[in-house]
CSV table of C-alpha atoms and ligand atoms in Angstrom, one decimal:
chain,number,residue,atom,x,y,z
A,1,MET,CA,-14.6,73.5,48.1
A,2,PHE,CA,-17.3,70.8,48.3
A,3,GLU,CA,-18.1,68.0,46.1
A,4,VAL,CA,-21.7,66.9,45.7
A,5,VAL,CA,-22.5,63.2,46.0
A,6,ILE,CA,-25.8,61.9,44.7
A,7,GLY,CA,-27.3,58.4,44.5
A,8,LEU,CA,-30.8,57.8,43.0
A,9,GLU,CA,-33.5,55.2,43.7
A,10,VAL,CA,-36.1,55.0,41.0
A,11,HIS,CA,-39.3,53.0,41.4
A,12,VAL,CA,-40.6,52.0,38.0
A,13,GLN,CA,-44.1,50.6,37.8
A,14,LEU,CA,-44.0,47.7,35.4
A,15,ASN,CA,-46.8,47.6,32.8
A,16,THR,CA,-47.8,44.0,33.3
A,17,LYS,CA,-51.4,43.0,32.7
A,18,THR,CA,-51.8,41.5,36.2
A,19,LYS,CA,-50.4,42.3,39.6
A,20,LEU,CA,-47.1,40.9,41.0
A,21,PHE,CA,-48.5,38.0,43.1
A,22,CYS,CA,-52.1,37.6,42.1
A,23,SER,CA,-54.2,37.8,38.9
A,24,CYS,CA,-55.9,41.1,39.6
A,25,PRO,CA,-55.6,43.7,36.8
A,26,THR,CA,-53.1,46.4,37.2
A,27,SER,CA,-55.3,49.2,36.0
A,28,PHE,CA,-56.0,51.1,39.2
A,29,ASN,CA,-58.0,54.0,37.9
A,30,HIS,CA,-61.1,51.7,38.1
A,31,LYS,CA,-63.6,52.2,40.8
A,32,GLN,CA,-61.9,52.1,44.2
A,33,ASN,CA,-61.2,48.7,45.7
A,34,THR,CA,-62.5,46.7,42.8
A,35,ASN,CA,-59.3,45.3,41.5
A,36,THR,CA,-58.6,43.3,44.6
A,37,CYS,CA,-58.6,39.7,45.8
A,38,PRO,CA,-57.7,37.8,49.0
A,39,THR,CA,-54.0,37.8,48.1
A,40,CYS,CA,-53.6,41.6,47.5
A,41,LEU,CA,-55.9,42.3,50.4
A,42,ALA,CA,-53.6,40.1,52.5
A,43,LEU,CA,-56.4,37.9,53.9
A,44,PRO,CA,-55.2,35.1,56.0
A,45,GLY,CA,-54.4,31.9,54.1
A,46,ALA,CA,-54.1,33.5,50.7
A,47,LEU,CA,-50.7,32.8,49.1
A,48,PRO,CA,-48.7,34.9,46.6
A,49,VAL,CA,-47.6,33.4,43.2
A,50,LEU,CA,-45.0,35.2,41.2
A,51,ASN,CA,-46.1,36.7,37.9
A,52,LYS,CA,-43.5,35.6,35.3
A,53,GLU,CA,-44.1,38.7,33.2
A,54,VAL,CA,-42.4,40.7,35.9
A,55,LEU,CA,-39.2,38.5,35.6
A,56,HIS,CA,-39.3,39.0,31.8
A,57,LYS,CA,-39.4,42.7,32.1
A,58,SER,CA,-36.7,42.7,34.7
A,59,ILE,CA,-34.4,40.7,32.4
A,60,MET,CA,-35.0,43.3,29.7
A,61,LEU,CA,-34.0,46.1,32.0
A,62,GLY,CA,-31.0,44.1,33.1
A,63,ALA,CA,-29.9,43.6,29.5
A,64,ALA,CA,-30.3,47.3,28.7
A,65,ILE,CA,-28.1,48.4,31.5
A,66,ASP,CA,-25.5,45.7,30.9
A,67,ALA,CA,-26.1,44.1,34.3
A,68,THR,CA,-25.8,40.7,35.8
A,69,ILE,CA,-29.1,38.8,35.8
A,70,ASN,CA,-29.3,36.4,38.7
A,71,LYS,CA,-30.6,33.0,37.8
A,72,ALA,CA,-32.1,32.7,41.2
A,73,SER,CA,-33.2,35.7,43.2
A,74,TYR,CA,-35.1,35.8,46.5
A,75,PHE,CA,-37.9,37.7,48.2
A,76,ASP,CA,-37.8,39.3,51.6
A,77,ARG,CA,-40.3,40.8,53.9
A,78,LYS,CA,-39.9,44.4,54.9
A,79,SER,CA,-42.2,45.1,57.9
A,80,TYR,CA,-43.9,48.4,58.5
A,81,PHE,CA,-47.4,49.5,59.3
A,82,TYR,CA,-49.3,51.9,57.2
A,83,PRO,CA,-53.0,51.8,56.3
A,84,ASP,CA,-52.4,51.4,52.5
A,85,SER,CA,-50.6,48.1,53.1
A,86,PRO,CA,-53.0,45.6,54.6
A,87,SER,CA,-50.3,42.9,55.2
A,88,ALA,CA,-48.2,45.4,57.3
A,89,TYR,CA,-45.2,44.3,55.3
A,90,GLN,CA,-43.9,44.7,51.8
A,91,ILE,CA,-42.5,41.9,49.7
A,92,THR,CA,-39.2,43.1,48.2
A,93,GLN,CA,-35.8,41.7,47.4
A,94,LEU,CA,-33.1,42.8,49.9
A,95,TYR,CA,-30.4,40.2,49.8
A,96,THR,CA,-30.4,38.8,46.3
A,97,PRO,CA,-32.1,41.0,43.8
A,98,VAL,CA,-32.9,39.9,40.2
A,99,VAL,CA,-30.6,42.4,38.6
A,100,GLU,CA,-27.2,43.6,39.9
A,101,HIS,CA,-24.1,45.6,38.8
A,102,GLY,CA,-25.4,47.5,35.8
A,103,LYS,CA,-24.3,50.7,34.3
A,104,LEU,CA,-25.7,53.6,32.3
A,105,GLN,CA,-23.8,56.2,30.3
A,106,ILE,CA,-24.8,59.9,30.5
A,107,ASP,CA,-23.7,62.3,27.7
A,108,PHE,CA,-22.9,66.0,28.2
A,109,GLU,CA,-23.5,68.7,25.6
A,110,ASP,CA,-19.8,69.2,25.0
A,111,GLY,CA,-19.5,65.6,23.7
A,112,THR,CA,-18.0,64.0,26.8
A,113,SER,CA,-19.7,61.3,28.7
A,114,LYS,CA,-19.6,59.4,32.0
A,115,ILE,CA,-20.6,56.0,33.4
A,116,ILE,CA,-23.0,55.8,36.4
A,117,ARG,CA,-22.9,52.5,38.0
A,118,ILE,CA,-26.2,50.8,39.0
A,119,ASN,CA,-26.0,48.8,42.2
A,120,ARG,CA,-29.2,46.8,41.6
A,121,ALA,CA,-32.7,46.5,40.4
A,122,HIS,CA,-35.1,44.5,42.6
A,123,ILE,CA,-38.7,43.5,42.3
A,124,GLU,CA,-41.2,44.7,44.9
A,125,ALA,CA,-44.9,45.1,45.5
A,126,ASP,CA,-46.4,48.6,45.5
A,127,ALA,CA,-48.8,49.7,48.3
A,128,GLY,CA,-52.3,51.0,47.8
A,129,LYS,CA,-53.2,54.6,48.1
A,130,ASN,CA,-54.5,56.7,51.0
A,131,ILE,CA,-56.9,59.3,49.9
A,132,HIS,CA,-57.2,62.3,52.3
A,133,ASP,CA,-60.6,64.0,52.2
A,134,GLY,CA,-61.1,66.7,54.8
A,135,ASP,CA,-61.2,65.0,58.2
A,136,ILE,CA,-61.4,61.5,56.9
A,137,SER,CA,-58.9,59.3,55.1
A,138,LYS,CA,-59.9,56.5,52.8
A,139,VAL,CA,-57.9,53.7,51.5
A,140,ASP,CA,-57.9,52.4,47.9
A,141,LEU,CA,-56.2,49.1,47.4
A,142,ASN,CA,-56.4,48.9,43.6
A,143,ARG,CA,-52.7,49.6,43.4
A,144,ALA,CA,-51.7,47.3,46.2
A,145,GLY,CA,-49.6,44.5,44.8
A,146,THR,CA,-48.7,46.2,41.6
A,147,PRO,CA,-45.2,45.3,40.5
A,148,LEU,CA,-42.4,47.8,40.9
A,149,LEU,CA,-38.8,47.5,39.8
A,150,GLU,CA,-36.6,49.6,42.1
A,151,ILE,CA,-33.4,50.7,40.3
A,152,VAL,CA,-30.7,51.8,42.8
A,153,SER,CA,-27.7,53.7,41.5
A,154,GLU,CA,-24.3,53.9,43.1
A,155,PRO,CA,-23.5,57.4,44.6
A,156,ASP,CA,-21.7,58.3,41.3
A,157,MET,CA,-23.4,61.6,40.4
A,158,ARG,CA,-21.7,64.8,41.2
A,159,SER,CA,-24.3,67.5,40.3
A,160,ALA,CA,-27.9,68.1,39.6
A,161,GLU,CA,-27.1,68.0,35.9
A,162,ASP,CA,-25.6,64.5,36.3
A,163,ALA,CA,-28.7,63.4,38.1
A,164,ILE,CA,-31.1,64.8,35.5
A,165,LEU,CA,-29.2,63.3,32.6
A,166,TYR,CA,-29.2,59.9,34.4
A,167,LEU,CA,-32.9,60.1,35.0
A,168,LYS,CA,-33.8,61.1,31.5
A,169,LYS,CA,-31.7,58.4,30.1
A,170,LEU,CA,-33.2,55.8,32.3
A,171,HIS,CA,-36.7,57.1,31.6
A,172,SER,CA,-36.1,56.9,27.9
A,173,ILE,CA,-34.8,53.3,28.2
A,174,ILE,CA,-37.9,52.2,30.1
A,175,ARG,CA,-40.1,53.7,27.3
A,176,TYR,CA,-38.0,52.1,24.6
A,177,LEU,CA,-38.2,48.7,26.3
A,178,ASP,CA,-41.9,49.3,26.9
A,179,ILE,CA,-41.7,47.8,30.3
A,180,GLY,CA,-43.5,50.7,32.0
A,181,ASP,CA,-45.2,53.9,31.0
A,182,ALA,CA,-42.9,55.9,33.3
A,183,ASN,CA,-45.3,58.7,33.8
A,184,MET,CA,-43.9,60.9,36.5
A,185,GLN,CA,-47.1,62.8,37.3
A,186,GLU,CA,-49.0,59.6,37.7
A,187,GLY,CA,-46.4,58.1,39.9
A,188,SER,CA,-45.2,55.3,37.6
A,189,PHE,CA,-41.6,56.6,37.7
A,190,ARG,CA,-40.9,57.7,41.3
A,191,VAL,CA,-37.5,59.1,42.2
A,192,ASP,CA,-35.9,59.3,45.7
A,193,VAL,CA,-32.8,61.5,45.7
A,194,ASN,CA,-30.0,60.9,48.1
A,195,VAL,CA,-27.7,63.8,48.6
A,196,SER,CA,-24.5,64.5,50.6
A,197,ILE,CA,-21.5,66.8,50.3
A,198,ARG,CA,-17.9,66.3,51.1
A,199,PRO,CA,-14.7,68.3,51.0
A,200,LYS,CA,-13.2,67.9,47.5
A,201,GLY,CA,-10.6,65.2,47.4
A,202,ASP,CA,-12.2,63.3,50.3
A,203,GLU,CA,-13.1,59.7,49.4
A,204,LYS,CA,-15.4,58.8,52.2
A,205,LEU,CA,-19.1,59.2,52.1
A,206,TYR,CA,-20.7,61.7,54.5
A,207,THR,CA,-24.2,61.8,55.9
A,208,ARG,CA,-26.9,61.5,53.2
A,209,VAL,CA,-30.3,63.0,53.2
A,210,GLU,CA,-33.0,61.3,51.2
A,211,ILE,CA,-35.6,63.5,49.4
A,212,LYS,CA,-38.7,61.5,48.5
A,213,ASN,CA,-41.1,61.3,45.6
A,214,ILE,CA,-40.5,64.5,43.6
A,215,ASN,CA,-42.6,64.3,40.5
A,216,SER,CA,-40.8,66.3,37.8
A,217,PHE,CA,-37.2,66.7,36.5
A,218,LYS,CA,-37.4,70.4,37.1
A,219,PHE,CA,-38.3,69.9,40.8
A,220,ILE,CA,-35.6,67.3,41.2
A,221,GLU,CA,-33.0,69.7,40.0
A,222,LYS,CA,-34.4,72.4,42.3
A,223,ALA,CA,-34.5,70.1,45.3
A,224,ILE,CA,-30.9,69.0,44.8
A,225,GLU,CA,-29.7,72.6,44.5
A,226,LEU,CA,-31.6,73.6,47.7
A,227,GLU,CA,-30.3,70.6,49.7
A,228,VAL,CA,-26.7,71.2,48.6
A,229,ALA,CA,-27.0,74.8,49.6
A,230,ARG,CA,-28.4,73.8,53.0
A,231,GLN,CA,-25.7,71.3,53.7
A,232,SER,CA,-22.8,73.5,52.6
A,233,GLU,CA,-24.1,76.5,54.6
A,234,ALA,CA,-24.3,74.3,57.7
A,235,TRP,CA,-20.7,73.1,57.0
A,236,GLU,CA,-19.4,76.6,56.6
A,237,ASP,CA,-21.2,77.8,59.7
A,238,GLY,CA,-19.6,74.9,61.7
A,239,LEU,CA,-23.1,73.4,62.2
A,240,TYR,CA,-22.8,70.4,60.0
A,241,ASP,CA,-22.8,67.8,62.8
A,242,LYS,CA,-25.7,69.5,64.5
A,243,GLU,CA,-27.9,70.2,61.5
A,244,ILE,CA,-27.2,67.4,59.0
A,245,CYS,CA,-28.4,64.0,60.0
A,246,GLN,CA,-29.5,61.0,58.0
A,247,GLU,CA,-33.2,61.6,57.5
A,248,THR,CA,-36.0,61.6,54.9
A,249,ARG,CA,-36.9,65.1,53.7
A,250,LEU,CA,-39.7,66.5,51.6
A,251,PHE,CA,-39.4,69.0,48.8
A,252,ASP,CA,-42.0,71.7,49.2
A,253,GLN,CA,-42.5,73.3,45.8
A,254,THR,CA,-44.5,76.3,46.9
A,255,LYS,CA,-42.1,77.2,49.7
A,256,GLN,CA,-39.1,76.2,47.7
A,257,GLU,CA,-37.4,74.3,50.5
A,258,THR,CA,-36.7,70.8,51.7
A,259,ARG,CA,-37.9,69.9,55.2
A,260,SER,CA,-37.6,67.0,57.5
A,261,MET,CA,-40.3,64.4,57.2
A,262,ARG,CA,-38.9,61.7,59.4
A,263,GLY,CA,-35.7,60.2,60.7
A,264,LYS,CA,-34.1,57.6,58.5
A,265,GLU,CA,-35.0,54.1,59.6
A,266,GLU,CA,-32.2,51.6,59.8
A,267,ALA,CA,-32.6,48.2,58.1
A,268,ALA,CA,-33.1,46.7,61.5
A,269,ASP,CA,-36.3,48.7,62.0
A,270,TYR,CA,-37.9,46.9,59.2
A,271,ARG,CA,-37.1,43.4,60.6
A,272,TYR,CA,-36.2,42.1,57.2
A,273,PHE,CA,-36.4,38.4,56.8
A,274,PRO,CA,-36.7,35.9,53.9
A,275,GLU,CA,-40.3,35.7,52.6
A,276,PRO,CA,-41.6,32.3,53.7
A,277,ASP,CA,-44.6,32.2,51.3
A,278,LEU,CA,-42.6,32.4,48.1
A,279,LEU,CA,-40.1,30.2,46.3
A,280,LYS,CA,-37.0,31.7,44.8
A,281,ALA,CA,-37.5,33.5,41.4
A,282,VAL,CA,-35.9,31.4,38.7
A,283,VAL,CA,-34.6,32.8,35.4
A,284,THR,CA,-34.3,29.9,33.0
A,285,ASP,CA,-31.9,29.9,30.1
A,286,GLU,CA,-34.8,30.1,27.7
A,287,MET,CA,-36.1,33.1,29.4
A,288,LEU,CA,-32.7,34.8,29.5
A,289,GLU,CA,-32.2,34.1,25.8
A,290,LYS,CA,-35.6,35.3,24.8
A,291,TYR,CA,-35.9,38.5,26.9
A,292,SER,CA,-32.2,39.7,26.6
A,293,LYS,CA,-32.9,40.3,22.9
A,294,ILE,CA,-34.0,43.9,23.5
A,295,PRO,CA,-35.0,46.5,20.9
A,296,GLU,CA,-32.6,49.2,19.7
A,297,LEU,CA,-32.0,51.6,22.6
A,298,PRO,CA,-31.8,55.4,22.4
A,299,ASP,CA,-28.0,55.6,22.1
A,300,GLN,CA,-27.8,53.1,19.3
A,301,LYS,CA,-30.7,54.7,17.5
A,302,LYS,CA,-29.0,58.1,17.8
A,303,ALA,CA,-25.7,56.8,16.4
A,304,ARG,CA,-27.6,55.2,13.5
A,305,PHE,CA,-29.6,58.4,12.7
A,306,VAL,CA,-26.3,60.3,12.5
A,307,LYS,CA,-24.7,57.7,10.3
A,308,ASP,CA,-27.6,56.7,8.0
A,309,TYR,CA,-29.6,59.9,7.8
A,310,GLY,CA,-26.9,62.5,8.2
A,311,LEU,CA,-28.5,64.2,11.2
A,312,ASN,CA,-26.3,66.2,13.5
A,313,GLU,CA,-25.7,64.9,17.1
A,314,TYR,CA,-28.0,67.4,18.6
A,315,ASN,CA,-31.0,66.7,16.4
A,316,ALA,CA,-30.4,63.0,16.6
A,317,GLY,CA,-30.4,63.3,20.4
A,318,VAL,CA,-33.6,65.3,20.4
A,319,ILE,CA,-35.5,62.9,18.1
A,320,THR,CA,-34.3,59.7,19.8
A,321,SER,CA,-34.9,60.9,23.4
A,322,LEU,CA,-38.6,60.0,22.9
A,323,VAL,CA,-39.3,56.6,21.5
A,324,GLU,CA,-42.5,57.8,19.8
A,325,MET,CA,-40.7,60.7,18.2
A,326,ALA,CA,-38.0,58.3,16.9
A,327,HIS,CA,-40.6,56.0,15.4
A,328,PHE,CA,-42.4,59.0,13.9
A,329,PHE,CA,-39.2,60.1,12.2
A,330,GLU,CA,-38.4,56.7,10.8
A,331,THR,CA,-41.9,56.4,9.3
A,332,MET,CA,-41.4,59.8,7.7
A,333,MET,CA,-38.1,58.5,6.3
A,334,ASN,CA,-39.9,55.7,4.6
A,335,GLU,CA,-41.2,58.2,2.1
A,336,GLY,CA,-37.6,58.4,0.8
A,337,ILE,CA,-37.0,62.0,1.8
A,338,SER,CA,-33.9,63.7,3.1
A,339,GLY,CA,-33.0,63.4,6.8
A,340,LYS,CA,-32.4,67.1,7.1
A,341,ASN,CA,-35.9,68.0,5.7
A,342,ALA,CA,-37.6,65.3,7.8
A,343,THR,CA,-35.9,66.8,10.9
A,344,THR,CA,-37.0,70.4,10.2
A,345,TRP,CA,-40.6,69.4,9.3
A,346,LEU,CA,-40.9,67.2,12.4
A,347,THR,CA,-39.1,69.3,15.1
A,348,VAL,CA,-39.8,72.8,13.9
A,349,GLU,CA,-43.0,72.8,11.8
A,350,LEU,CA,-45.0,69.9,13.3
A,351,LEU,CA,-43.9,70.3,17.0
A,352,GLY,CA,-44.4,74.0,16.7
A,353,ARG,CA,-48.0,73.4,15.7
A,354,LEU,CA,-48.9,70.9,18.4
A,355,LYS,CA,-50.6,72.8,21.1
A,356,GLY,CA,-52.4,72.0,24.4
A,357,GLU,CA,-53.2,68.4,24.8
A,358,MET,CA,-51.8,67.5,21.3
A,359,ASN,CA,-48.5,65.6,21.1
A,360,ILE,CA,-46.6,63.4,18.8
A,361,MET,CA,-48.8,60.4,19.7
A,362,ASN,CA,-52.1,62.0,18.9
A,363,SER,CA,-51.0,64.5,16.2
A,364,PRO,CA,-53.7,65.1,13.6
A,365,VAL,CA,-51.0,64.8,11.0
A,366,ASP,CA,-49.4,61.4,11.2
A,367,ALA,CA,-45.9,60.5,10.2
A,368,LYS,CA,-46.7,59.1,6.8
A,369,LYS,CA,-48.7,62.2,5.9
A,370,LEU,CA,-45.9,64.6,7.1
A,371,GLY,CA,-43.3,62.5,5.2
A,372,PHE,CA,-45.4,62.7,2.1
A,373,LEU,CA,-45.8,66.5,2.4
A,374,VAL,CA,-42.0,66.8,2.5
A,375,LYS,CA,-41.8,64.5,-0.5
A,376,ARG,CA,-44.1,67.0,-2.3
A,377,ILE,CA,-41.6,69.8,-1.6
A,378,GLU,CA,-38.6,67.7,-2.7
A,379,ASP,CA,-40.3,66.7,-6.0
A,380,THR,CA,-41.1,70.4,-6.5
A,381,THR,CA,-44.9,69.9,-6.6
A,382,ILE,CA,-45.1,72.7,-4.0
A,383,SER,CA,-42.7,75.2,-2.5
A,384,GLY,CA,-41.6,75.1,1.1
A,385,LYS,CA,-43.6,78.2,1.8
A,386,ALA,CA,-46.7,76.6,0.3
A,387,ALA,CA,-46.1,73.5,2.3
A,388,LYS,CA,-46.5,75.4,5.6
A,389,GLU,CA,-50.0,76.5,4.4
A,390,VAL,CA,-50.8,72.9,3.5
A,391,LEU,CA,-49.6,71.7,7.0
A,392,ASP,CA,-51.8,74.4,8.6
A,393,TYR,CA,-54.7,73.1,6.6
A,394,LEU,CA,-54.0,69.4,7.4
A,395,MET,CA,-53.8,70.2,11.2
A,396,GLU,CA,-57.5,71.3,10.9
A,397,ASN,CA,-58.8,69.1,8.1
A,398,ASP,CA,-58.7,65.3,7.9
A,399,THR,CA,-57.7,64.8,4.3
A,400,ASP,CA,-54.6,63.7,2.3
A,401,VAL,CA,-51.7,65.9,1.2
A,402,ASP,CA,-52.5,66.0,-2.6
A,403,THR,CA,-56.2,66.8,-2.0
A,404,ALA,CA,-55.1,69.7,0.3
A,405,ILE,CA,-52.6,71.0,-2.3
A,406,ASP,CA,-55.4,71.0,-4.9
A,407,LYS,CA,-57.9,72.5,-2.6
A,408,LEU,CA,-55.6,75.4,-1.7
A,409,GLY,CA,-54.4,75.8,-5.3
A,410,LEU,CA,-50.8,75.7,-4.3
A,411,LYS,CA,-49.4,73.4,-6.9
A,412,GLN,CA,-46.3,75.0,-8.4
A,413,VAL,CA,-46.4,75.7,-12.1
A,414,THR,CA,-43.7,73.6,-13.6
A,415,ASP,CA,-45.4,73.4,-17.0
A,416,THR,CA,-42.5,74.9,-19.0
A,417,GLY,CA,-44.8,76.0,-21.8
A,418,ALA,CA,-46.8,78.3,-19.5
A,419,LEU,CA,-43.7,79.6,-17.8
A,420,GLU,CA,-41.9,80.3,-21.0
A,421,ALA,CA,-44.9,82.4,-22.1
A,422,MET,CA,-44.8,84.3,-18.9
A,423,CYS,CA,-41.1,85.0,-19.2
A,424,ASP,CA,-41.5,86.2,-22.8
A,425,ASP,CA,-44.4,88.5,-21.8
A,426,ILE,CA,-42.4,90.0,-19.0
A,427,MET,CA,-39.4,90.6,-21.2
A,428,LYS,CA,-41.5,92.1,-23.9
A,429,ALA,CA,-43.1,94.5,-21.5
A,430,ASN,CA,-39.7,95.6,-20.2
A,431,LEU,CA,-37.5,95.9,-23.2
A,432,ASP,CA,-35.5,98.8,-21.6
A,433,LYS,CA,-34.6,96.6,-18.6
A,434,VAL,CA,-33.6,93.7,-20.8
A,435,GLU,CA,-31.2,96.0,-22.6
A,436,GLN,CA,-29.7,97.3,-19.4
A,437,TYR,CA,-29.3,93.8,-18.1
A,438,ARG,CA,-27.5,92.6,-21.2
A,439,ALA,CA,-25.3,95.7,-21.0
A,440,GLY,CA,-24.1,94.4,-17.6
A,441,LYS,CA,-26.6,95.6,-15.0
A,442,GLU,CA,-26.8,92.1,-13.5
A,443,LYS,CA,-28.8,93.0,-10.4
A,444,LEU,CA,-31.8,93.4,-12.6
A,445,PHE,CA,-32.0,89.6,-12.7
A,446,GLY,CA,-34.0,89.6,-9.5
A,447,PHE,CA,-36.5,92.0,-11.0
A,448,PHE,CA,-37.3,89.5,-13.7
A,449,VAL,CA,-37.7,86.6,-11.3
A,450,GLY,CA,-40.0,88.7,-9.2
A,451,GLN,CA,-42.1,89.7,-12.1
A,452,VAL,CA,-42.6,86.2,-13.3
A,453,MET,CA,-43.4,85.0,-9.7
A,454,LYS,CA,-45.9,87.7,-9.5
A,455,ALA,CA,-47.5,86.8,-12.8
A,456,SER,CA,-47.8,83.2,-11.7
A,457,LYS,CA,-49.3,84.3,-8.4
A,458,GLY,CA,-46.4,82.7,-6.5
A,459,SER,CA,-47.1,79.3,-8.0
A,460,ALA,CA,-44.1,79.2,-10.3
A,461,ASN,CA,-41.2,77.0,-9.3
A,462,PRO,CA,-38.4,79.5,-8.6
A,463,GLN,CA,-35.7,77.2,-9.7
A,464,VAL,CA,-37.2,76.6,-13.1
A,465,ILE,CA,-37.8,80.3,-13.6
A,466,ASN,CA,-34.2,81.1,-12.7
A,467,GLU,CA,-32.9,78.7,-15.3
A,468,MET,CA,-35.3,79.8,-17.9
A,469,LEU,CA,-34.6,83.5,-17.5
A,470,LYS,CA,-30.9,82.9,-17.5
A,471,ALA,CA,-31.1,81.2,-20.8
A,472,LYS,CA,-33.5,83.8,-22.3
A,473,LEU,CA,-31.6,86.8,-21.1
A,474,GLY,CA,-28.4,85.3,-22.2
B,501,ADP,P1,-32.3,52.9,51.5
B,501,ADP,O1,-33.3,51.9,51.0
B,501,ADP,O2,-32.0,52.8,52.9
B,501,ADP,O3,-32.5,54.2,51.0
B,501,ADP,P2,-30.6,51.9,49.4
B,501,ADP,O4,-29.3,51.2,49.5
B,501,ADP,O5,-31.7,51.3,48.7
B,501,ADP,O6,-30.9,52.4,50.9
B,501,ADP,O7,-30.3,53.3,48.6
B,501,ADP,C1,-29.3,54.1,49.0
B,501,ADP,C2,-29.1,55.1,47.9
B,501,ADP,O8,-28.4,56.2,48.5
B,501,ADP,C3,-28.3,54.6,46.8
B,501,ADP,O9,-28.7,55.1,45.6
B,501,ADP,C4,-26.9,55.1,47.1
B,501,ADP,O10,-26.1,55.3,46.0
B,501,ADP,C5,-27.2,56.4,47.8
B,501,ADP,N1,-26.2,56.8,48.8
B,501,ADP,C6,-25.6,56.1,49.7
B,501,ADP,N2,-24.7,56.8,50.5
B,501,ADP,C7,-24.8,58.1,50.0
B,501,ADP,C8,-24.2,59.3,50.3
B,501,ADP,N3,-23.3,59.4,51.3
B,501,ADP,N4,-24.5,60.4,49.6
B,501,ADP,C9,-25.3,60.3,48.5
B,501,ADP,N5,-25.9,59.2,48.2
B,501,ADP,C10,-25.7,58.1,48.9
B,502,MG,MG1,-34.1,54.8,50.0
B,503,ZN,ZN1,-55.3,40.6,43.9
């Protein structure tokens, strides 16, 4: 039996206003090569200056993962040549990163959890982009010099499930801290997966393969499964030493395979050395104090939702996994409604109606409106069934809840005078049934309720009718 060993490297693009070492804007979907300057173009003589905002965001991440934040960290040069990097080296932090020795808890469905250690998080500069266009390739340097935080885990994960839970948790934390937008498709949350196997019980680490830049959780899971299968087959066939070597592999989503991209470079190949153009990065006490005060994180929020709003673990987990969803929920709760109703109307009714490009952030019905709609059910202005119609209407029409209720004529009749009259009329028209009911045929009760509902065209409040009929029928 084999044990799977996985370690993850995640490159998070930080959402600073300007680049890591110059004052160019970080928005790189502008016209190509416009957000550049002598520093990020690596022209001779231009010197880098560290953007403090990058340190602030690193401290926040460090605080969120319970890590050591180094008061002094250092930059190093990693040399390699590629057209999207005009300096032919990358500035990174090899020897003393800004953040070290963190941890992150992952939670399983059965209620158990596990700690994944994080070796380090270091600051580095992103490269530009090569754009391949038929026979020619172009280079866009708008992204060159954008700040990245590379978060490197220990090889503590033992399955694809572990890896995905870790990544989702980390992703959620980045969004809660608002230090990056962590958009996987757009490359602001890039994952490299290191995978090896070993006989169960063995402590030593075997040869790892690194699979680069897979851009969705689903594909990461698939890539791990494929790679584990490849390695275990090689082992069982006695070909492990021959076929498994330390290398970088690519995940091909159409062919559903991983394949070799290049042999793994050793650190020596990169000729790492301390960056001579930069001073050490200093985290002052004031900075540490200020930026370690981070907002409530998903785990804490989840626990609070369970405790304060009476949600179950599952729903609390779903709602808090996305920071926008958590905020939406809390805004709904400001209307003074029940947690259970808020959950249903958010996760079932609203999410069920958001289609295509619509999501919780651009929903035509905002949190306050949805909360108010639920309030209108709770104060018996409308029935739950009518509220679904109102929500359908609000998805299409920009108006407020009460106007929509009026417009659709869905207000429940709670005017007891009108309801009493309806009950009396129905009873008068069905004297025989009244007699039978009084003689003990209790199932007839539903008949009376139904008749009154019908008479009110569905607008009567069923609870009120129930009570009224019970009293009248005796
Ligand atoms: P590199 O930059 O060369 O990829 P790093 O130290 O930055 O090296 O990252 C190595 C990653 O690989 C870490 O996440 C680590 O946990 C993981 N790792 C190291 N050895 C193994 C192994 N045998 N199996 C799986 N993962 C491993
Ligand atoms: Mg690596
Ligand atoms: Zn620049």
